[in-house]
Coordinates of C-alpha atoms in Angstrom, one line a residue:
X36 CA 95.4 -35.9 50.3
X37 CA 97.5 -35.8 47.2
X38 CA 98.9 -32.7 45.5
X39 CA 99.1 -33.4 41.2
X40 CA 99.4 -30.9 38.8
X41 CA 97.0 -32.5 36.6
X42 CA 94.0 -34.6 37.5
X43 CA 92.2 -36.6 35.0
X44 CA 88.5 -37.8 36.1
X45 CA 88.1 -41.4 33.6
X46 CA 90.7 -43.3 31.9
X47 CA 89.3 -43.3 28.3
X48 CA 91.9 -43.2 25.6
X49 CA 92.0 -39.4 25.2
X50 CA 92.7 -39.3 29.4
X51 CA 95.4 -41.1 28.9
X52 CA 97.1 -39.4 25.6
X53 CA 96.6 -36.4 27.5
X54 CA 98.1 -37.7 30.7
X55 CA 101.3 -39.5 28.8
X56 CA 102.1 -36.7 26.9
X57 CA 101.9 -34.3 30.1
X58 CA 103.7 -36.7 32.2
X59 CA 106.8 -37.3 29.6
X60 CA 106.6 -32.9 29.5
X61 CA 107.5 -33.3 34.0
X62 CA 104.0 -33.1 34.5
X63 CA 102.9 -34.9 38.0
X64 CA 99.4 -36.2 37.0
X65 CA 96.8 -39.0 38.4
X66 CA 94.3 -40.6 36.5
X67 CA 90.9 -41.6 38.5
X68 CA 88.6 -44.6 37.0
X69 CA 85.6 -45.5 38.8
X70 CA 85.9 -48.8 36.9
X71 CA 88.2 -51.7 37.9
X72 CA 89.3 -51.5 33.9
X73 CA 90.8 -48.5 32.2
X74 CA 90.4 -47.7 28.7
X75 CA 86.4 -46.4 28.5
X76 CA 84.8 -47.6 25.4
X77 CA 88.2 -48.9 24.3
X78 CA 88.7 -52.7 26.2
X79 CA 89.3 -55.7 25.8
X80 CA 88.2 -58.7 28.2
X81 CA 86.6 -62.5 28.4
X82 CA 82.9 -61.6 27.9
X83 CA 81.7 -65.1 26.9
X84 CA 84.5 -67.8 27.7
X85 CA 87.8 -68.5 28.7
X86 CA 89.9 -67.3 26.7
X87 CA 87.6 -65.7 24.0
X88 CA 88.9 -62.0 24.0
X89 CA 86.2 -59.8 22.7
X90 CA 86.5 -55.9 22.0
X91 CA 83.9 -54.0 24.5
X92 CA 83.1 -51.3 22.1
X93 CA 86.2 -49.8 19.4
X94 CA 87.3 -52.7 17.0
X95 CA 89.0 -50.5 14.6
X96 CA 92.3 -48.6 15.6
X97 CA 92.8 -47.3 12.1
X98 CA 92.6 -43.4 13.7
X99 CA 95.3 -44.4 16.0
X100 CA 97.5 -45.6 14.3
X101 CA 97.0 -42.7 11.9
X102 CA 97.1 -40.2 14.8
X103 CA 99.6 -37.4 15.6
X104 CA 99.7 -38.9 19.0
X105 CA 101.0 -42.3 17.4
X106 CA 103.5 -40.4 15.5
X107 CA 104.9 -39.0 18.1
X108 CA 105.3 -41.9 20.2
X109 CA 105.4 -44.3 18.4
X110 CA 108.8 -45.5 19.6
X111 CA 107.7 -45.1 23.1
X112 CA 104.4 -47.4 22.9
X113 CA 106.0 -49.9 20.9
X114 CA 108.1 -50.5 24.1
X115 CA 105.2 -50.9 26.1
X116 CA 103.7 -52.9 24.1
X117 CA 101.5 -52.0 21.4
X118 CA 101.1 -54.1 18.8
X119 CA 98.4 -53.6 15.5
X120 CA 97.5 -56.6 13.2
X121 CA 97.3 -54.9 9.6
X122 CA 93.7 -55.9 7.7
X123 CA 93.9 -56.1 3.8
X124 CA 90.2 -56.7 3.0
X125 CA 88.6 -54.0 5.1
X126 CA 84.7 -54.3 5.0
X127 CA 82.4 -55.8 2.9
X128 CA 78.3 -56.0 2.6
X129 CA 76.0 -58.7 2.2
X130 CA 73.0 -58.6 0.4
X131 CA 69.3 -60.3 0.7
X132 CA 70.0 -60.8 -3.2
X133 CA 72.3 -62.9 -2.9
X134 CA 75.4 -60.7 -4.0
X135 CA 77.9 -58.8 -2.3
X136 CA 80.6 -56.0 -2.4
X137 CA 83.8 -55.5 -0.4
X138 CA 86.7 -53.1 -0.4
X139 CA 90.2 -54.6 0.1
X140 CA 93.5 -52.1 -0.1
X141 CA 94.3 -53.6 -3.7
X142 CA 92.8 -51.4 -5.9
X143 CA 92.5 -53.5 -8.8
X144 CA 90.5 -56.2 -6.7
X145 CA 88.5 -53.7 -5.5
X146 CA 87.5 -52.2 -8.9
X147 CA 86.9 -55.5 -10.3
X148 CA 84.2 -56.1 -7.6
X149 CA 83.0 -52.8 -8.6
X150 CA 82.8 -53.9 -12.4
X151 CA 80.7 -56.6 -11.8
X152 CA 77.9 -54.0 -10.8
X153 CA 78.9 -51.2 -12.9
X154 CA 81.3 -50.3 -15.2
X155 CA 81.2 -46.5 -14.7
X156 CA 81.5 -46.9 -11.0
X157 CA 84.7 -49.0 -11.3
X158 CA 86.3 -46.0 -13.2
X159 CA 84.4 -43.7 -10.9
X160 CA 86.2 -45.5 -8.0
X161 CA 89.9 -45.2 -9.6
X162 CA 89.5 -41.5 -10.1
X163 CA 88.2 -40.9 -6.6
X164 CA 91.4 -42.8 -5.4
X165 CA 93.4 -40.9 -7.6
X166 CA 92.5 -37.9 -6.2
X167 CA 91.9 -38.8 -2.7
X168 CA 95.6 -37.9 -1.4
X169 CA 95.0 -34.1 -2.8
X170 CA 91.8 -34.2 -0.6
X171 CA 92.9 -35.8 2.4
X172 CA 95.2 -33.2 3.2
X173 CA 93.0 -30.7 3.6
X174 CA 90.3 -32.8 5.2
X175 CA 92.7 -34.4 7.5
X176 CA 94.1 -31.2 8.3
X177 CA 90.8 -30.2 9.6
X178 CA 89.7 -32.9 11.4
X179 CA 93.1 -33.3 12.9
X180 CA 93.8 -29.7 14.0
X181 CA 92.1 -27.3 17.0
X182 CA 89.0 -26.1 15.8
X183 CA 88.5 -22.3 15.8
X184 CA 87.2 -19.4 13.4
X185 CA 90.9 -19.0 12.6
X186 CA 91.8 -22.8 11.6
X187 CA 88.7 -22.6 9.7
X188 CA 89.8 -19.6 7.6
X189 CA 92.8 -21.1 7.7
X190 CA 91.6 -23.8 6.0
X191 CA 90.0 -22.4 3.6
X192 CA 92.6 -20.2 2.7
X193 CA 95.1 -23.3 1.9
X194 CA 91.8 -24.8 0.5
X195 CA 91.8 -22.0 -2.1
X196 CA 95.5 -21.8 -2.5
X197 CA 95.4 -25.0 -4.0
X198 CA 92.8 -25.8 -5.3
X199 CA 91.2 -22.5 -6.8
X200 CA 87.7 -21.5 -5.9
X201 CA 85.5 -24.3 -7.7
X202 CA 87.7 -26.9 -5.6
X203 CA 87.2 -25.2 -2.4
X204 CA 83.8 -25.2 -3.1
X205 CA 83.4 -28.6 -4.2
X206 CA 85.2 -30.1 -0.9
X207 CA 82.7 -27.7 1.2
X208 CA 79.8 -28.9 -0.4
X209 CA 81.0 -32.5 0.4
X210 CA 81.6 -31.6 4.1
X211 CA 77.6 -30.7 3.8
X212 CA 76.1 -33.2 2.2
X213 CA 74.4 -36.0 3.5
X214 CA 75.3 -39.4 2.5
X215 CA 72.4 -40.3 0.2
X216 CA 73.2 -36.4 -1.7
X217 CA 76.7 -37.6 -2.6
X218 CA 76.6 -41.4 -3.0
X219 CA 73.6 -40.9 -5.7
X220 CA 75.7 -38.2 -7.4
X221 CA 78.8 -40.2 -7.4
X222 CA 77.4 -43.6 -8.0
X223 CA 75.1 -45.4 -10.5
X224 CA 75.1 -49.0 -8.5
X225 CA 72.4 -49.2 -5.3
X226 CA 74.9 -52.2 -3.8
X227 CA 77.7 -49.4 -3.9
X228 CA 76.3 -47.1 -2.5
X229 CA 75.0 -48.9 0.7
X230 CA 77.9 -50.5 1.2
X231 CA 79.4 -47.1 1.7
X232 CA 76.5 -45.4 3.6
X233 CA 76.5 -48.3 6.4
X234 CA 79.7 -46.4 7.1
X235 CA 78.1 -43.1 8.2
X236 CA 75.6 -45.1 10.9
X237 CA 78.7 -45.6 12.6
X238 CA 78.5 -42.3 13.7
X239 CA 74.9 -40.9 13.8
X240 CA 74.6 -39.9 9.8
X241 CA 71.9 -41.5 9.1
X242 CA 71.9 -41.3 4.5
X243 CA 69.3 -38.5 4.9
X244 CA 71.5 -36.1 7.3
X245 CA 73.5 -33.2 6.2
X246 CA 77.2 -33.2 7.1
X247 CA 77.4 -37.3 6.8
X248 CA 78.7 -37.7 3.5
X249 CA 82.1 -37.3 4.4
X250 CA 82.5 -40.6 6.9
X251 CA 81.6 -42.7 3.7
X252 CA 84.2 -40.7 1.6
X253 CA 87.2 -40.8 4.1
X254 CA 86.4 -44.6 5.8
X255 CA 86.1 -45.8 1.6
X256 CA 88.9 -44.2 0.8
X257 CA 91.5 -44.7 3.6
X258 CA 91.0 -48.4 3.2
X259 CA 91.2 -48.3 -0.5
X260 CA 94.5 -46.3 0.3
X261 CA 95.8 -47.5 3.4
X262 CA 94.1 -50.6 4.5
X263 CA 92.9 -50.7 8.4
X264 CA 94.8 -51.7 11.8
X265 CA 92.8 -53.9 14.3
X266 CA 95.1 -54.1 17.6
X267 CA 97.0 -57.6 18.2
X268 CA 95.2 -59.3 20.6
X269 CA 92.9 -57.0 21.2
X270 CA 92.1 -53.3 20.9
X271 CA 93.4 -52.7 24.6
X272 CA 96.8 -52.8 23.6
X273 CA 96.9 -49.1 23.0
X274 CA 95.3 -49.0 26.3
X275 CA 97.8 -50.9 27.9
X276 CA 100.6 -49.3 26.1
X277 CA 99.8 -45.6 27.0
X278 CA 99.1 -46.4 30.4
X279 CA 102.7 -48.2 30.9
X280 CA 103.7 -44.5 29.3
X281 CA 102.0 -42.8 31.9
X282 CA 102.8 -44.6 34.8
X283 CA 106.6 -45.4 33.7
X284 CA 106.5 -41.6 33.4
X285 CA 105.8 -41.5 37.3
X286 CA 101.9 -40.4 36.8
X287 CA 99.4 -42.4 38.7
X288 CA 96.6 -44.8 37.5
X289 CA 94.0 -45.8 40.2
X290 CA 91.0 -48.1 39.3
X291 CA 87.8 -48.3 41.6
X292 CA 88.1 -44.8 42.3
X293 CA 85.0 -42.6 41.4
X294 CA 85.6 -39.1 41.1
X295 CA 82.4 -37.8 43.0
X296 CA 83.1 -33.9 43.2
X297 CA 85.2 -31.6 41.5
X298 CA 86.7 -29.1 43.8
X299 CA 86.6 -25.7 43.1
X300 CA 87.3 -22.1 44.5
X301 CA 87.0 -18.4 43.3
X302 CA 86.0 -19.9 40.0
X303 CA 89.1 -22.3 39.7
X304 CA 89.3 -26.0 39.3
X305 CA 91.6 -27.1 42.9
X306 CA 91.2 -30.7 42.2
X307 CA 88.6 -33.5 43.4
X308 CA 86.9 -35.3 45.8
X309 CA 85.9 -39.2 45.4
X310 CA 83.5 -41.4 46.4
X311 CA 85.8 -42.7 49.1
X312 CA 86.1 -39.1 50.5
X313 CA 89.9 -38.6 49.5
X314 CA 90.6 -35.6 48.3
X315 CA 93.3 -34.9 46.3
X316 CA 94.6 -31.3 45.2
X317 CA 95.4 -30.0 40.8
X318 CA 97.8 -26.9 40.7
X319 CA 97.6 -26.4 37.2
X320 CA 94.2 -28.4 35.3
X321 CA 91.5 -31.1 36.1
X322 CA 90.8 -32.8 33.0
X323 CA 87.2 -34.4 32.9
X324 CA 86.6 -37.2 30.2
X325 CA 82.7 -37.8 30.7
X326 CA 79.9 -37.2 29.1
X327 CA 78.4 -33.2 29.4
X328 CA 75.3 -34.1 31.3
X329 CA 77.6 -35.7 33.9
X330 CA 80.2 -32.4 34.2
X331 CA 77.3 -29.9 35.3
X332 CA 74.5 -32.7 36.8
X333 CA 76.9 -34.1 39.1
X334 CA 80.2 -33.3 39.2
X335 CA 80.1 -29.6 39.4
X336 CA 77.2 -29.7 41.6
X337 CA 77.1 -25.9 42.0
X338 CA 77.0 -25.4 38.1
X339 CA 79.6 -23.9 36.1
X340 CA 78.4 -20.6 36.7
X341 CA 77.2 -19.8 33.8
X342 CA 74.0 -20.7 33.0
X343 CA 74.5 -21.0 29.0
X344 CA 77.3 -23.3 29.3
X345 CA 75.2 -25.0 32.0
X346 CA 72.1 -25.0 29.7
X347 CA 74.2 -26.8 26.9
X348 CA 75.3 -29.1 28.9
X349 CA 72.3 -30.6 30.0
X350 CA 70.4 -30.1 26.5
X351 CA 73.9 -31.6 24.7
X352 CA 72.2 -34.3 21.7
X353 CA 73.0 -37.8 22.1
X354 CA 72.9 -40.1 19.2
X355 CA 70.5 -43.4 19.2
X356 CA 71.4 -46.4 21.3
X357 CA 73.7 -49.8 20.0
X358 CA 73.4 -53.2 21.3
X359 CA 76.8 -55.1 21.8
X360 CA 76.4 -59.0 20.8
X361 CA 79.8 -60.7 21.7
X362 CA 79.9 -64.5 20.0
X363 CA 82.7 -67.6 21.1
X364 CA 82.5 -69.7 17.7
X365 CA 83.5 -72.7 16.6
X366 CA 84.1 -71.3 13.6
X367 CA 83.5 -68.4 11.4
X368 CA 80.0 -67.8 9.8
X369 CA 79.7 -69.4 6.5
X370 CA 78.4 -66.4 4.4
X371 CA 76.2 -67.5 1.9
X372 CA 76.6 -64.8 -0.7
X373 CA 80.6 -65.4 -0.8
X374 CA 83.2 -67.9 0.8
X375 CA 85.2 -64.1 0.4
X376 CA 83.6 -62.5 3.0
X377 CA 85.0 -64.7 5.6
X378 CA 88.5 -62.9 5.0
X379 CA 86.5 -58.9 5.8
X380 CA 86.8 -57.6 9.5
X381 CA 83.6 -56.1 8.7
X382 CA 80.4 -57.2 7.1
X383 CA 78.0 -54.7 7.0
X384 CA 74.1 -56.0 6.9
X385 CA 72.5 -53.0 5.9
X386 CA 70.6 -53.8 2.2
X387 CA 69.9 -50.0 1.1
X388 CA 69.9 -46.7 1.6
X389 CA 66.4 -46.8 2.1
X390 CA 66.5 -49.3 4.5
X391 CA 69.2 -47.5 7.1
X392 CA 66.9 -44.3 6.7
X393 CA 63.3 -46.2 7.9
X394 CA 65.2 -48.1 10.8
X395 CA 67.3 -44.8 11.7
X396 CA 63.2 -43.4 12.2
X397 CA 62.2 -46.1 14.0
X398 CA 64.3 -45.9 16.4
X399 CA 64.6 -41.9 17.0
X400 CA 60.3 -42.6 17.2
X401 CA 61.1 -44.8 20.5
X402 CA 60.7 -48.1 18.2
X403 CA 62.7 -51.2 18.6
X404 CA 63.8 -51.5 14.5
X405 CA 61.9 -54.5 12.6
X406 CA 65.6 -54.7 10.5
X407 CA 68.3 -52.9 12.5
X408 CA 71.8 -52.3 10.6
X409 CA 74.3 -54.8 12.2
X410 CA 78.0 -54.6 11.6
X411 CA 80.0 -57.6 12.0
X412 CA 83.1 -57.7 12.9
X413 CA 85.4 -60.8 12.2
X414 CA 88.3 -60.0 14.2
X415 CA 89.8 -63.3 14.6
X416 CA 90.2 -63.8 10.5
X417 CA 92.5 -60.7 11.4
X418 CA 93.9 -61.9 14.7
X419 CA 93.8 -65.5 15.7
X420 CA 95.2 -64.7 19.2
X421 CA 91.8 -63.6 20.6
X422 CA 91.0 -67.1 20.5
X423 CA 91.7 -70.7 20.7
X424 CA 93.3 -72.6 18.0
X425 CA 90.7 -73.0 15.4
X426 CA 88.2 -71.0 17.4
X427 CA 86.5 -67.5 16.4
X428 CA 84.9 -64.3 18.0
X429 CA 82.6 -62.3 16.5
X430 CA 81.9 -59.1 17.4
X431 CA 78.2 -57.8 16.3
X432 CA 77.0 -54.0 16.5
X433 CA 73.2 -53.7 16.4
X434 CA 72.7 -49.8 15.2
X435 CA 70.3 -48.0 15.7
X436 CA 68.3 -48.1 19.0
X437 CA 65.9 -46.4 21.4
X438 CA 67.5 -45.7 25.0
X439 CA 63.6 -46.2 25.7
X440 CA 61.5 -48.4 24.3
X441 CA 58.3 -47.4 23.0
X442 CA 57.3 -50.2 21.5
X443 CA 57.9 -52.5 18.0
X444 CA 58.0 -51.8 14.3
X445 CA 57.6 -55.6 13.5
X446 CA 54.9 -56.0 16.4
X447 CA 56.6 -58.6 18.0
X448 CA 58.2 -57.3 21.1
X449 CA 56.0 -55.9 23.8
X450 CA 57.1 -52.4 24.8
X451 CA 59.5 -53.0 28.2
X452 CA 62.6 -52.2 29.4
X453 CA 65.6 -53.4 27.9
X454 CA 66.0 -55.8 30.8
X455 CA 62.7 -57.6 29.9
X456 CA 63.7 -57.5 26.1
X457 CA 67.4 -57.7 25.1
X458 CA 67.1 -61.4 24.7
X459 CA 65.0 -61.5 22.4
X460 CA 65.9 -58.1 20.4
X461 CA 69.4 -60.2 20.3
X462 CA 67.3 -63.1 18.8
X463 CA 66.4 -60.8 15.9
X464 CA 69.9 -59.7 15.0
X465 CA 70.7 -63.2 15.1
X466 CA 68.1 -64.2 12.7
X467 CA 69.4 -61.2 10.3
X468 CA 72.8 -62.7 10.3
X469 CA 71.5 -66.3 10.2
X470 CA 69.7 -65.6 6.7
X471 CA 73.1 -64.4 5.5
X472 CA 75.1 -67.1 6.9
X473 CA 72.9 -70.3 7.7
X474 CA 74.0 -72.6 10.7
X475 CA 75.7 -69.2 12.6
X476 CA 73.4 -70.5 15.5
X477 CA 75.0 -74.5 15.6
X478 CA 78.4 -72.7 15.8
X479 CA 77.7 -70.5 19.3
X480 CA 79.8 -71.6 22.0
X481 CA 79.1 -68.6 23.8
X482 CA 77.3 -65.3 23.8
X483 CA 76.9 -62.0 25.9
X484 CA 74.3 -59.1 25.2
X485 CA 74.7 -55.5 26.1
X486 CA 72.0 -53.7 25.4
X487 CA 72.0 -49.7 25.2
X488 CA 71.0 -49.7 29.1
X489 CA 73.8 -52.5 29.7
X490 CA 76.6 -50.0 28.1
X491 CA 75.5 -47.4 29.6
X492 CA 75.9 -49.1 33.1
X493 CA 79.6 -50.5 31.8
X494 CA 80.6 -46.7 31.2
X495 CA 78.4 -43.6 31.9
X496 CA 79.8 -41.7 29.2
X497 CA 78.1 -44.2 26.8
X498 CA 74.4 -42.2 27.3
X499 CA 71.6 -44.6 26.3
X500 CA 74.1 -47.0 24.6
X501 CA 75.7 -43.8 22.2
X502 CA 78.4 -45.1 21.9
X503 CA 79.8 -41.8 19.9
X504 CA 78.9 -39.5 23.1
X505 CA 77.1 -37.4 21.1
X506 CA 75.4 -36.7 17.7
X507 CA 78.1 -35.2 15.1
X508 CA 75.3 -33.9 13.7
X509 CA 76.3 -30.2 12.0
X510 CA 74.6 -28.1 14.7
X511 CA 76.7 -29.8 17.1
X512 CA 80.3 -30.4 15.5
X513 CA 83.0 -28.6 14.4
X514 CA 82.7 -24.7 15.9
X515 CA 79.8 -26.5 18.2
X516 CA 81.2 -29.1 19.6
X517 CA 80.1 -29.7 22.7
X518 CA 78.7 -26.2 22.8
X519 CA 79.4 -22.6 21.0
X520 CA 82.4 -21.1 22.0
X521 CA 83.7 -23.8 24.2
X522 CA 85.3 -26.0 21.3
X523 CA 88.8 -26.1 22.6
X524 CA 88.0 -28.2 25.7
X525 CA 87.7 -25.0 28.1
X526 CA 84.6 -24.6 30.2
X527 CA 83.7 -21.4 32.4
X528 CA 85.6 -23.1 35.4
X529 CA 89.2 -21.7 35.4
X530 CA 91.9 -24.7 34.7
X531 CA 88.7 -27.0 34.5
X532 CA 88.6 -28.9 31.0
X533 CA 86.5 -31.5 29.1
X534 CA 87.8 -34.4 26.8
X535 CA 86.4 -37.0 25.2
X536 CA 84.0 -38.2 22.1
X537 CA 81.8 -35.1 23.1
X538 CA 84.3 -32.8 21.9
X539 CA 86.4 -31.6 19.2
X540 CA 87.1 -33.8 16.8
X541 CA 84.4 -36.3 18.2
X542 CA 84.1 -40.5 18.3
X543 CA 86.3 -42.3 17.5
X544 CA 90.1 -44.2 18.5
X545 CA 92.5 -41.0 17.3
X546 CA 93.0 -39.6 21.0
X547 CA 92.4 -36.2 19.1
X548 CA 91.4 -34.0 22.2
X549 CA 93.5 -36.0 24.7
X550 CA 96.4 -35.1 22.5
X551 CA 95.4 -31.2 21.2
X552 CA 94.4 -30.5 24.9
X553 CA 98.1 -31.9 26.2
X554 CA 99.8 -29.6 23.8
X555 CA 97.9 -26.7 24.6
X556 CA 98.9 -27.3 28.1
X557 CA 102.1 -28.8 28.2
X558 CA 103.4 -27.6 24.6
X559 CA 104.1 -29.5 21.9

């Protein structure tokens, strides 16, 4: 038995922000990973060949780099390692017409590509940039601070400060909106506005949903502004990097070592059991990064005890499923619509707003999509390191998907498990990107499938292939995030706290609870 002062159960990216930041305070901590791999969601590895290094899940480090957490230290990780690999043209669509749209961080370019749809939404687009620093600072305020009653008002009150009443209004009335409300308000041009939209599928916003309308506004406009990082090499780096900051700190980091239990006594967190039967022993917190079905179905066996915590847990919303498709290429897909888009890390295949909306209710109906959304991700026109000279990766997200299949909107796919069917689901994402980008399939050197089940077994946290853990819908974000009153990674368990995508502020690579958490513990 081991005595820590802080115990961390998973090694995702907030874990080991939290951990780093503790550890450089004096903190003793140990981080336990049931995996032989740290870094959750966030990992790099050889999925299809030698020497093809493919992104498990997060591509974009764009949050991170942007982070407080980064700021902080970014001396420290850039010792260790870390290295990003800056991306100009940012994402792009491709459409069954033919045409395409793409933002790069050159305003001009990207107005231009505007102009050649509309006019008005070109100068639409300049003002929007224009005034996009004003409203990042109150946005990223927000997003980037511990979320409360009181840093809500707060919020507000600096909202009203500076921008008078009508402003305030106007930026809350973009934080409820749903992505169709404010793209057809803002927009005139339907291949604008999807290219934008595809952004809010990322995370669960559907164009339909209230409270999406704001991932299209700040993804558009921070790569307008700012551009986008991808890491060098691979996203692990900052995975790689943190960790060498907690263990050069004197923290531990052990792999293969599932957390089973964690111990507790007169309603305080004392630290954890494994699967091994070790016990080791927290004196001041236990930091679990998993999803909230896992916290009060398995690892608090006993409950929290109380019931509506416990309650929330188990009901907590996850959002539908993904399917991973990780391509070694010979070369880069040759786009029909545009030689251009071979320069995007993303190309989004998602033709309309109307489009995203029926597949989005296909698959919450149980339905295998007849057209999922796929986002494609070029990271090798980026980073030529993930691969051999002259060779490509390409990294394909199939959104959105049942965890359980119920059968198929195109009536092609007999209802099974995704065992029986990932193949061939594959086989229709592959078709989609084949009619943008003929001979994709004589270029395959390699391939491997994840479906939602597959994800799911890589990391548990990953519930039925969400890879968000957790709907950001409005009824469970901000204030409610992962459950009322328990927003600033507390539970009922004295010492006892919970970190990760299913909490404040949510998915994503900007280690925002890891970090908030640490200095609410350690101080800042």
């Amino acid at each position: 038995m081991s005595e820590f002062d802080a115990i961390f159960v998973g090694a995702g990216h907030n874990s080991l922000a939290c951990a780093a930041h503790l550890a450089a305070k004096g903190w003793k901590t140990a981080v336990f990973e049931r995996n032989e791999t740290i870094g959750g969601a966030v990992q790099t590895r050889e999925y299809t060949l030698p020497g093809f290094r493919h992104d498990f899940g997060a591509m974009n480090l764009s949050l991170f780099a942007g982070s407080a957490f980064h700021r902080k230290y970014a001396n420290e990780l850039n010792a260790k390692g870390l290295e990003f690999a800056p991306v100009a043209h940012c994402f792009a669509s491709a459409f069954p017409d033919g045409r395409w749209f793409g933002v790069s961080n050159d305003l001009e370019l990207t107005a231009s590509r505007i102009a050649q749809f509309s006019a008005t939404d070109a100068e639409t687009w300049r003002r929007l940039v224009g005034l996009f620093p004003a409203e990042a600072e109150h946005l990223f305020r927000l997003l980037g601070s511990p979320i409360s009653a009181r840093s809500l008002a707060g919020t507000a009150w600096n909202l009203w400060r500076k921008k008078g009443m009508a402003g305030a209004l106007d930026t809350g009335r973009l934080l409820l909106s749903s992505p169709r409300a404010w793209l057809e308000e803002t927009f005139e041009a339907p291949h604008v506005r999807a290219t934008l939209a595809a952004w809010g599928m990322h995370l669960d916003f559907a164009p339909d949903i209230a409270g999406g309308a704001v991932f299209p506004y700040l993804e558009s406009m921070a790569n307008q502004s700012f551009g986008m990082v991808l890491g060098k090499g691979g996203a692990d780096t900052i995975i790689r990097a943190m960790a060498g900051m907690v263990t050069g700190a004197g923290g531990t980091i052990a792999t293969g070592s599932e957390v089973a239990e964690i111990t507790t006594a007169g309603g305080k967190a004392t630290g954890v059991r494994l699967a091994s039967g070790e016990t080791h022993t927290a004196s001041r917190a236990v930091i679990a990064n998993v999803a909230p079905g896992a916290l009060v179905g398995k690892l608090l066996p006993g409950g929290s005890g109380d019931a509506g915590f416990d309650t929330a847990m188990r009901k907590f919303r996850h959002a539908p499923g993904t399917m991973m498709i990780h391509l070694a290429l010979d070369d880069l897909p040759d786009w029909a619509a545009g030689a251009e888009l071979r320069q995007f890390a993303y190309v989004h295949l998602a033709p309309s707003l109307d489009a995203m909306s029926r597949t989005y209710q296909q698959a919450m109906a149980g339905m295998l999509p007849d057209a999922p959304v796929l986002v494609v991700g070029q990271p090798t026109t980026i980073d030529p390191s993930r691969a051999p000279e002259g060779k490509h990766v390409l990294w394909v997200q199939v959104r959105v998907l049942p965890a359980e299949i119920a059968g198929d909107a195109a009536g092609k796919i007999a209802p099974a498990p995704w065992d029986a069917v990932k193949d061939a689901y594959a086989e229709r994402a592959l078709d989609i990107i084949e009619s943008h980008a003929p001979g994709l399939r004589r270029k395959i050197l390699g391939r491997a499938v994840f479906s939602p089940l597959d994800l799911e077994r890589e990391n548990p946290n990953l519930v039925g292939g969400d890879q968000v853990c957790g709907s950001h819908h409005l009824s469970q974000n901000f204030l409610f995030r992962p459950a009322r009153g328990f927003a600033n990674w507390s539970t009922p368990v004295a010492g006892l706290h919970l970190v990760g995508a299913a909490t404040w502020p949510g998915g994503g690579t900007g280690a925002g609870s890891g970090y908030m958490l640490a200095q609410k513990l350690g101080g800042g």
